CSV table of C-alpha atoms in Angstrom, one decimal:
chain,number,residue,atom,x,y,z
A,1,MET,CA,12.8,-17.4,-1.0
A,2,ALA,CA,10.5,-18.2,1.9
A,3,PHE,CA,8.1,-16.1,3.9
A,4,SER,CA,5.2,-16.4,6.3
A,5,GLY,CA,2.1,-14.3,6.8
A,6,LEU,CA,-1.6,-14.2,6.1
A,7,ALA,CA,-2.4,-15.1,2.4
A,8,LEU,CA,-5.4,-15.3,0.1
A,9,TRP,CA,-4.6,-18.9,-0.9
A,10,ALA,CA,-6.2,-21.9,-2.6
A,11,ASP,CA,-4.6,-25.4,-2.8
A,12,SER,CA,-5.8,-25.7,-6.4
A,13,ALA,CA,-7.4,-23.5,-9.2
A,14,SER,CA,-10.7,-25.4,-8.7
A,15,GLU,CA,-11.1,-24.0,-5.2
A,16,HIS,CA,-12.2,-20.6,-4.0
A,17,PRO,CA,-9.3,-19.0,-2.2
A,18,SER,CA,-9.6,-18.4,1.6
A,19,TRP,CA,-7.5,-16.5,4.1
A,20,VAL,CA,-4.7,-18.8,5.5
A,21,ARG,CA,-1.9,-18.2,7.9
A,22,GLY,CA,1.2,-20.1,7.0
A,23,THR,CA,4.6,-20.3,5.3
A,24,TRP,CA,5.3,-20.3,1.6
A,25,ARG,CA,8.4,-21.0,-0.5
A,26,VAL,CA,9.2,-19.7,-4.0
A,27,ASP,CA,11.5,-21.8,-6.2
A,28,GLY,CA,11.9,-21.6,-9.9
A,29,GLY,CA,9.3,-18.8,-10.1
A,30,VAL,CA,6.4,-20.9,-8.6
A,31,ILE,CA,4.9,-20.8,-5.1
A,32,ARG,CA,4.2,-23.7,-2.8
A,33,ARG,CA,2.9,-23.9,0.8
A,34,VAL,CA,5.4,-25.2,3.3
A,35,THR,CA,4.0,-27.8,5.7
A,36,ASP,CA,7.1,-29.2,7.4
A,37,GLY,CA,7.4,-26.5,10.1
A,38,GLU,CA,10.1,-24.4,8.3
A,39,HIS,CA,10.5,-21.0,9.8
A,40,ALA,CA,10.5,-17.9,7.6
A,41,PRO,CA,10.3,-14.2,8.1
A,42,SER,CA,6.9,-12.7,8.4
A,43,VAL,CA,6.1,-10.3,5.6
A,44,GLY,CA,2.5,-9.3,6.5
A,45,VAL,CA,-0.4,-9.9,4.1
A,46,ILE,CA,0.1,-11.8,0.8
A,47,VAL,CA,-2.4,-11.5,-2.0
A,48,PRO,CA,-2.4,-12.3,-5.8
A,49,GLY,CA,-1.4,-9.4,-8.0
A,50,MET,CA,-4.4,-7.3,-9.2
A,51,VAL,CA,-5.8,-7.3,-12.7
A,52,ASP,CA,-6.8,-4.3,-14.9
A,53,THR,CA,-9.0,-5.9,-17.6
A,54,HIS,CA,-9.6,-2.5,-19.3
A,55,CYS,CA,-6.4,-0.6,-19.7
A,56,HIS,CA,-4.6,1.0,-22.7
A,57,ILE,CA,-0.9,0.7,-22.2
A,58,GLY,CA,0.7,2.8,-25.0
A,59,TYR,CA,-2.0,5.4,-25.0
A,60,SER,CA,-2.7,8.6,-23.0
A,61,GLU,CA,-4.9,11.6,-23.0
A,62,THR,CA,-2.8,13.2,-25.8
A,63,GLY,CA,-2.8,10.1,-28.0
A,64,SER,CA,-0.3,7.3,-28.7
A,65,VAL,CA,3.0,7.5,-26.7
A,66,SER,CA,6.6,6.6,-27.3
A,67,GLU,CA,8.2,3.4,-26.2
A,68,GLU,CA,9.8,5.1,-23.3
A,69,GLU,CA,6.5,6.5,-22.1
A,70,MET,CA,4.7,3.2,-22.4
A,71,VAL,CA,7.4,1.5,-20.3
A,72,GLU,CA,6.8,4.2,-17.7
A,73,GLN,CA,3.1,3.5,-17.9
A,74,ALA,CA,3.7,-0.1,-17.2
A,75,ARG,CA,6.0,0.7,-14.2
A,76,THR,CA,3.3,2.9,-12.8
A,77,THR,CA,0.7,0.2,-13.2
A,78,LEU,CA,3.0,-2.3,-11.4
A,79,ALA,CA,3.5,0.1,-8.5
A,80,SER,CA,-0.3,0.3,-8.1
A,81,GLY,CA,-0.4,-3.4,-7.4
A,82,VAL,CA,-1.5,-4.5,-10.9
A,83,THR,CA,0.5,-7.4,-12.4
A,84,VAL,CA,-1.9,-8.4,-15.3
A,85,VAL,CA,-3.3,-6.0,-17.9
A,86,ARG,CA,-5.6,-6.7,-20.8
A,87,ASP,CA,-4.9,-3.7,-23.0
A,88,CYS,CA,-8.4,-3.6,-24.4
A,89,GLY,CA,-7.4,-1.7,-27.6
A,90,VAL,CA,-4.5,0.5,-28.6
A,91,PRO,CA,-3.2,1.7,-32.0
A,92,VAL,CA,0.4,0.8,-31.3
A,93,ASP,CA,2.6,-2.2,-30.5
A,94,ASN,CA,2.8,-2.1,-26.7
A,95,SER,CA,4.7,-5.3,-26.2
A,96,PRO,CA,8.0,-3.5,-25.4
A,97,ALA,CA,6.4,-2.3,-22.1
A,98,ALA,CA,5.9,-5.9,-21.0
A,99,ARG,CA,9.4,-7.0,-22.0
A,100,ALA,CA,10.9,-4.1,-20.1
A,101,THR,CA,9.0,-4.4,-16.9
A,102,GLY,CA,7.7,-8.0,-16.5
A,103,LEU,CA,4.0,-6.8,-16.5
A,104,HIS,CA,1.8,-9.5,-17.9
A,105,LEU,CA,0.2,-7.9,-21.0
A,106,ILE,CA,-2.7,-9.4,-22.9
A,107,ARG,CA,-3.1,-7.6,-26.2
A,108,CYS,CA,-6.5,-7.0,-27.9
A,109,GLY,CA,-5.0,-5.1,-30.9
A,110,ARG,CA,-6.9,-2.0,-32.1
A,111,HIS,CA,-10.5,-1.0,-31.5
A,112,VAL,CA,-12.8,-1.7,-34.4
A,113,ALA,CA,-15.5,0.8,-35.3
A,114,ARG,CA,-17.3,2.5,-38.1
A,115,PRO,CA,-16.2,5.8,-39.7
A,116,LYS,CA,-16.7,8.8,-37.4
A,117,ARG,CA,-18.3,6.6,-34.7
A,118,TYR,CA,-15.5,6.6,-32.1
A,119,MET,CA,-12.6,8.7,-30.9
A,120,ARG,CA,-10.3,9.9,-33.6
A,121,ASP,CA,-7.2,7.9,-34.6
A,122,LEU,CA,-8.0,5.0,-32.1
A,123,PRO,CA,-9.9,2.5,-34.2
A,124,ILE,CA,-9.7,0.6,-37.4
A,125,ASP,CA,-12.7,1.9,-39.3
A,126,VAL,CA,-14.9,-0.6,-41.2
A,127,GLU,CA,-16.7,1.1,-44.1
A,128,ASP,CA,-18.8,-1.9,-45.1
A,129,GLN,CA,-20.3,-3.8,-42.2
A,130,ARG,CA,-20.1,-7.1,-44.2
A,131,GLU,CA,-16.3,-6.9,-43.7
A,132,LEU,CA,-16.5,-7.0,-39.9
A,133,PRO,CA,-16.2,-10.8,-39.5
A,134,ALA,CA,-13.1,-10.9,-41.7
A,135,VAL,CA,-11.5,-8.0,-39.9
A,136,LEU,CA,-12.1,-9.4,-36.5
A,137,ALA,CA,-10.9,-12.9,-37.5
A,138,SER,CA,-7.7,-11.4,-38.8
A,139,MET,CA,-7.2,-9.4,-35.5
A,140,ALA,CA,-7.9,-12.5,-33.5
A,141,ARG,CA,-5.0,-14.3,-35.1
A,142,SER,CA,-2.6,-11.5,-34.3
A,143,SER,CA,-3.7,-10.6,-30.8
A,144,ASP,CA,-3.3,-12.5,-27.5
A,145,GLY,CA,-6.7,-14.2,-27.8
A,146,TRP,CA,-8.9,-11.0,-27.6
A,147,VAL,CA,-10.4,-8.4,-29.9
A,148,LYS,CA,-12.2,-5.2,-29.1
A,149,ILE,CA,-15.1,-3.5,-30.9
A,150,VAL,CA,-17.1,-0.4,-30.3
A,151,GLY,CA,-20.7,-1.4,-29.8
A,152,ASP,CA,-22.3,2.0,-29.6
A,153,TRP,CA,-21.4,5.7,-29.9
A,154,ILE,CA,-23.1,9.0,-30.6
A,155,ASP,CA,-24.5,9.1,-34.2
A,156,ARG,CA,-24.2,12.8,-35.0
A,157,SER,CA,-26.1,12.5,-38.3
A,158,ALA,CA,-29.4,13.1,-36.6
A,159,GLY,CA,-28.4,16.6,-35.5
A,160,ALA,CA,-30.1,17.8,-32.3
A,161,ASP,CA,-31.8,14.3,-32.0
A,162,SER,CA,-28.5,12.5,-32.0
A,163,ASP,CA,-28.0,9.9,-29.3
A,164,LEU,CA,-26.0,6.8,-28.5
A,165,MET,CA,-26.7,4.3,-31.2
A,166,PRO,CA,-25.5,0.8,-32.1
A,167,LEU,CA,-22.8,0.6,-34.7
A,168,TRP,CA,-23.6,-2.9,-36.1
A,169,ASP,CA,-26.6,-4.7,-37.5
A,170,PRO,CA,-27.4,-7.6,-35.1
A,171,ALA,CA,-27.0,-10.2,-37.9
A,172,VAL,CA,-23.5,-8.9,-38.8
A,173,LEU,CA,-22.5,-8.7,-35.1
A,174,THR,CA,-23.6,-12.3,-34.6
A,175,ASP,CA,-21.6,-13.6,-37.6
A,176,ALA,CA,-18.6,-11.6,-36.4
A,177,VAL,CA,-18.7,-12.9,-32.9
A,178,ALA,CA,-19.0,-16.5,-34.2
A,179,GLY,CA,-15.9,-15.9,-36.4
A,180,VAL,CA,-13.9,-14.6,-33.4
A,181,HIS,CA,-14.9,-17.7,-31.4
A,182,GLU,CA,-14.0,-20.0,-34.3
A,183,ALA,CA,-10.6,-18.4,-34.4
A,184,GLY,CA,-10.2,-19.4,-30.7
A,185,ALA,CA,-10.4,-15.8,-29.4
A,186,ARG,CA,-12.9,-13.8,-27.2
A,187,ILE,CA,-14.5,-10.4,-27.8
A,188,ALA,CA,-14.9,-7.4,-25.6
A,189,VAL,CA,-17.3,-4.7,-26.6
A,190,HIS,CA,-17.5,-1.0,-25.6
A,191,ALA,CA,-21.2,-0.3,-24.7
A,192,PHE,CA,-22.6,2.7,-22.9
A,193,SER,CA,-26.3,2.6,-23.9
A,194,HIS,CA,-29.3,0.5,-23.1
A,195,ARG,CA,-30.4,-0.1,-26.7
A,196,VAL,CA,-27.2,-1.9,-27.7
A,197,ILE,CA,-27.2,-4.5,-25.0
A,198,ASP,CA,-29.8,-7.0,-26.4
A,199,SER,CA,-27.8,-7.4,-29.6
A,200,LEU,CA,-24.6,-8.1,-27.6
A,201,ILE,CA,-26.4,-10.7,-25.5
A,202,GLU,CA,-27.9,-12.4,-28.5
A,203,ALA,CA,-24.5,-12.3,-30.4
A,204,GLY,CA,-22.8,-14.1,-27.5
A,205,VAL,CA,-20.1,-11.6,-26.8
A,206,ASP,CA,-17.7,-12.4,-23.9
A,207,ASP,CA,-17.3,-9.1,-22.1
A,208,ILE,CA,-19.3,-5.9,-22.0
A,209,GLU,CA,-17.2,-2.9,-21.2
A,210,HIS,CA,-18.8,-0.2,-19.1
A,211,GLY,CA,-22.4,-1.7,-19.4
A,212,SER,CA,-23.9,1.5,-18.0
A,213,GLY,CA,-27.2,1.0,-19.9
A,214,ILE,CA,-27.9,-2.6,-18.7
A,215,ASP,CA,-31.3,-3.0,-17.1
A,216,ALA,CA,-32.4,-5.6,-14.6
A,217,ASP,CA,-33.9,-8.0,-17.1
A,218,GLN,CA,-30.7,-7.8,-19.3
A,219,ALA,CA,-28.6,-8.2,-16.2
A,220,SER,CA,-30.4,-11.4,-15.4
A,221,GLU,CA,-29.8,-12.8,-18.9
A,222,ILE,CA,-26.2,-11.7,-18.9
A,223,ALA,CA,-25.6,-13.6,-15.6
A,224,ALA,CA,-27.4,-16.7,-17.0
A,225,ARG,CA,-25.2,-16.7,-20.1
A,226,GLY,CA,-22.0,-16.1,-18.2
A,227,ILE,CA,-21.2,-12.9,-20.0
A,228,ALA,CA,-18.7,-10.7,-18.1
A,229,VAL,CA,-19.2,-7.0,-17.4
A,230,THR,CA,-16.3,-4.6,-16.7
A,231,PRO,CA,-18.1,-1.6,-15.1
A,232,THR,CA,-15.3,1.1,-15.1
A,233,LEU,CA,-16.9,3.2,-12.4
A,234,ARG,CA,-14.5,6.1,-12.6
A,235,GLN,CA,-15.4,6.4,-16.3
A,236,VAL,CA,-19.1,6.5,-15.5
A,237,GLU,CA,-18.3,9.3,-13.1
A,238,LEU,CA,-17.4,11.4,-16.1
A,239,PHE,CA,-20.8,11.1,-17.8
A,240,LYS,CA,-21.9,14.4,-16.2
A,241,ASP,CA,-19.0,16.1,-17.9
A,242,PHE,CA,-19.8,14.4,-21.2
A,243,ALA,CA,-23.4,15.6,-20.9
A,244,ALA,CA,-22.3,19.2,-20.2
A,245,GLN,CA,-19.9,19.1,-23.2
A,246,ALA,CA,-22.7,18.0,-25.5
A,247,GLY,CA,-24.8,21.0,-24.3
A,248,ALA,CA,-27.5,22.4,-26.5
A,249,LYS,CA,-26.0,21.0,-29.7
A,250,TYR,CA,-26.9,17.4,-28.8
A,251,PRO,CA,-29.6,17.6,-26.1
A,252,VAL,CA,-30.9,14.1,-26.5
A,253,TYR,CA,-27.5,12.6,-26.1
A,254,ALA,CA,-26.7,14.9,-23.2
A,255,ALA,CA,-29.9,13.8,-21.4
A,256,THR,CA,-29.0,10.1,-21.9
A,257,MET,CA,-25.5,10.6,-20.4
A,258,GLN,CA,-26.9,12.7,-17.5
A,259,ARG,CA,-29.5,10.1,-16.7
A,260,MET,CA,-26.9,7.3,-16.5
A,261,TYR,CA,-24.8,9.6,-14.3
A,262,ASP,CA,-27.7,10.3,-12.0
A,263,THR,CA,-28.5,6.6,-11.5
A,264,ARG,CA,-24.9,5.3,-11.5
A,265,VAL,CA,-24.8,4.1,-7.8
A,266,GLU,CA,-28.1,2.3,-8.0
A,267,HIS,CA,-27.1,0.8,-11.3
A,268,PHE,CA,-23.9,-0.6,-9.9
A,269,GLN,CA,-25.7,-2.0,-6.9
A,270,MET,CA,-28.1,-3.7,-9.4
A,271,LEU,CA,-25.2,-5.3,-11.2
A,272,LEU,CA,-23.9,-6.6,-7.9
A,273,ASP,CA,-27.2,-8.1,-6.9
A,274,ALA,CA,-27.7,-9.7,-10.3
A,275,ASP,CA,-24.7,-12.0,-9.6
A,276,ILE,CA,-23.0,-11.1,-12.9
A,277,LEU,CA,-19.4,-12.0,-13.4
A,278,LEU,CA,-17.9,-8.6,-12.8
A,279,LEU,CA,-14.3,-7.8,-13.7
A,280,GLN,CA,-12.0,-5.0,-12.5
A,281,GLY,CA,-10.9,-2.4,-15.0
A,282,THR,CA,-9.9,1.3,-14.9
A,283,ASP,CA,-10.0,2.4,-18.6
A,284,ALA,CA,-6.6,3.9,-18.0
A,285,GLY,CA,-5.0,5.6,-20.9
A,286,GLY,CA,-7.6,8.1,-22.0
A,287,TYR,CA,-9.5,10.0,-19.5
A,288,GLN,CA,-8.1,8.0,-16.6
A,289,GLU,CA,-4.4,8.0,-15.6
A,290,HIS,CA,-2.3,4.8,-15.6
A,291,GLY,CA,-1.9,3.4,-12.1
A,292,SER,CA,-5.2,4.7,-11.0
A,293,ILE,CA,-6.8,1.5,-9.7
A,294,ALA,CA,-7.0,2.8,-6.2
A,295,GLY,CA,-9.7,5.2,-7.4
A,296,GLU,CA,-11.7,2.3,-8.9
A,297,LEU,CA,-11.4,0.3,-5.7
A,298,GLY,CA,-12.6,3.3,-3.7
A,299,LEU,CA,-15.8,3.6,-5.8
A,300,TRP,CA,-16.5,-0.1,-5.6
A,301,SER,CA,-16.4,0.2,-1.8
A,302,ARG,CA,-18.4,3.4,-1.6
A,303,TRP,CA,-21.1,2.2,-4.0
A,304,GLY,CA,-21.9,-0.9,-2.1
A,305,ALA,CA,-19.5,-3.7,-2.8
A,306,SER,CA,-18.2,-5.6,0.3
A,307,SER,CA,-14.5,-5.5,1.1
A,308,GLN,CA,-14.1,-9.2,0.2
A,309,ALA,CA,-16.0,-8.7,-3.1
A,310,VAL,CA,-13.6,-5.9,-4.0
A,311,ILE,CA,-10.6,-8.1,-3.2
A,312,ASP,CA,-11.9,-11.1,-5.1
A,313,VAL,CA,-12.9,-9.2,-8.2
A,314,SER,CA,-9.6,-7.3,-8.3
A,315,THR,CA,-7.5,-10.4,-7.9
A,316,TRP,CA,-8.4,-14.1,-8.4
A,317,VAL,CA,-11.8,-13.7,-10.1
A,318,SER,CA,-10.4,-11.5,-12.9
A,319,LEU,CA,-7.2,-13.5,-13.0
A,320,ARG,CA,-9.0,-16.8,-13.6
A,321,TYR,CA,-11.2,-15.2,-16.2
A,322,LEU,CA,-8.1,-14.4,-18.1
A,323,GLY,CA,-6.6,-17.8,-17.6
A,324,ARG,CA,-4.4,-17.3,-14.6
A,325,PRO,CA,-5.1,-19.2,-11.3
A,326,GLY,CA,-4.0,-16.7,-8.7
A,327,LEU,CA,-2.1,-17.9,-5.6
A,328,VAL,CA,-2.4,-21.7,-5.7
A,329,GLU,CA,-0.1,-24.6,-5.2
A,330,GLY,CA,2.5,-24.7,-8.0
A,331,ALA,CA,1.3,-21.5,-9.8
A,332,ASP,CA,3.5,-18.6,-10.8
A,333,ALA,CA,4.5,-16.5,-7.8
A,334,ASP,CA,2.8,-13.3,-8.9
A,335,LEU,CA,1.9,-11.6,-5.7
A,336,LEU,CA,1.7,-8.4,-3.6
A,337,ILE,CA,3.1,-7.9,-0.1
A,338,LEU,CA,0.9,-5.6,1.9
A,339,ASP,CA,1.4,-3.9,5.3
A,340,ASP,CA,-2.4,-3.5,5.9
A,341,ASP,CA,-5.2,-6.0,5.8
A,342,PRO,CA,-7.4,-5.3,2.7
A,343,ARG,CA,-10.4,-6.8,4.5
A,344,ALA,CA,-10.4,-3.7,6.7
A,345,ASP,CA,-9.4,-1.4,3.8
A,346,PRO,CA,-9.6,-2.7,0.2
A,347,LEU,CA,-7.5,0.3,-0.9
A,348,ALA,CA,-4.5,-1.5,0.8
A,349,LEU,CA,-4.4,-3.6,-2.4
A,350,ALA,CA,-3.1,-0.5,-4.2
A,351,ARG,CA,-0.4,0.3,-1.5
A,352,PRO,CA,1.9,-2.7,-1.8
A,353,THR,CA,5.3,-2.7,-0.2
A,354,SER,CA,6.5,-5.0,-3.0
A,355,VAL,CA,5.3,-6.6,-6.2
A,356,TYR,CA,6.6,-10.0,-7.3
A,357,ILE,CA,6.2,-11.5,-10.8
A,358,GLY,CA,7.4,-15.1,-11.2
A,359,GLY,CA,9.1,-14.8,-7.8
A,360,GLU,CA,11.2,-11.8,-8.9
A,361,CYS,CA,10.7,-8.4,-7.4
A,362,ALA,CA,9.2,-6.2,-10.1
A,363,TRP,CA,8.6,-3.2,-7.8
A,364,GLN,CA,9.4,-2.2,-4.3
A,365,ARG,CA,8.4,0.7,-2.2
A,366,PRO,CA,11.3,3.2,-2.1
């Protein structure tokens, strides 16, 4: 297969991609640039497949789903232009979805939390904090190099004074993260609140999910240490609803969620300005529908990210963080064909005419 067009391309994984007009050939599932003057049909715009680093294939708003449903979730995800997913925590084996569709699926295993400190039926609950390092080390060995813990959640034991509180003592968390790294894995952490962030920084976690409580000083330290943040903007959009649901029963928690909702745009702009390694993620599978990355791209654009930043974070930046080079010489031909230039409209990324994985068409617009 050969084609020509405008591509987001790099000659090697050590280079930042740039926009290049040319011709490419796919043989044996890998892509190479043609330099001998070969003519090939023009297909429009060619970009790496997108990444959803916070997705829950195998889960939905009503709970765990059947194998048939998770395969459909994967197909919907592919149709949205996403070719790589880090599942970021599910209570079921979702590998059949990848086998059936070709979607690249990086499994984290289940969430790990403390009893009554997360959504029902989702996590493995650790009664004794001292067991956390052993639990995570075991999960690291059975996952695809990632584990996921809940860093903070509402602690309802304080009654009307209840608020978002950390789940783990800092010393326990530090030991657990060290154990994960010794097992050759990385750790992603759910974190809404401000008060949990310092312990995550000091423990050396790899990826802070949501990060809605990060302040400017913490952002500077996160950037300096190379910790990634997955901001999940559509999830933060729901904080107003979470505050309303808490109502008069948990007024302190409600005020915390409302405050983060009210400052969400300025907060995201602060993360952008801090030069943090930001990743793209939808949190699809609970409150967000699968295949909803277009909504995330739209918020990134409306809240201040440049078109090129949206493109980069959604494709090669997140890809390389997860160990995939993007569109480079000799790499897997995982790509999107677009009619429209995403530099003018980043949402074009979520409107592919076709999606290729390993040079094979995994989805095509009807």
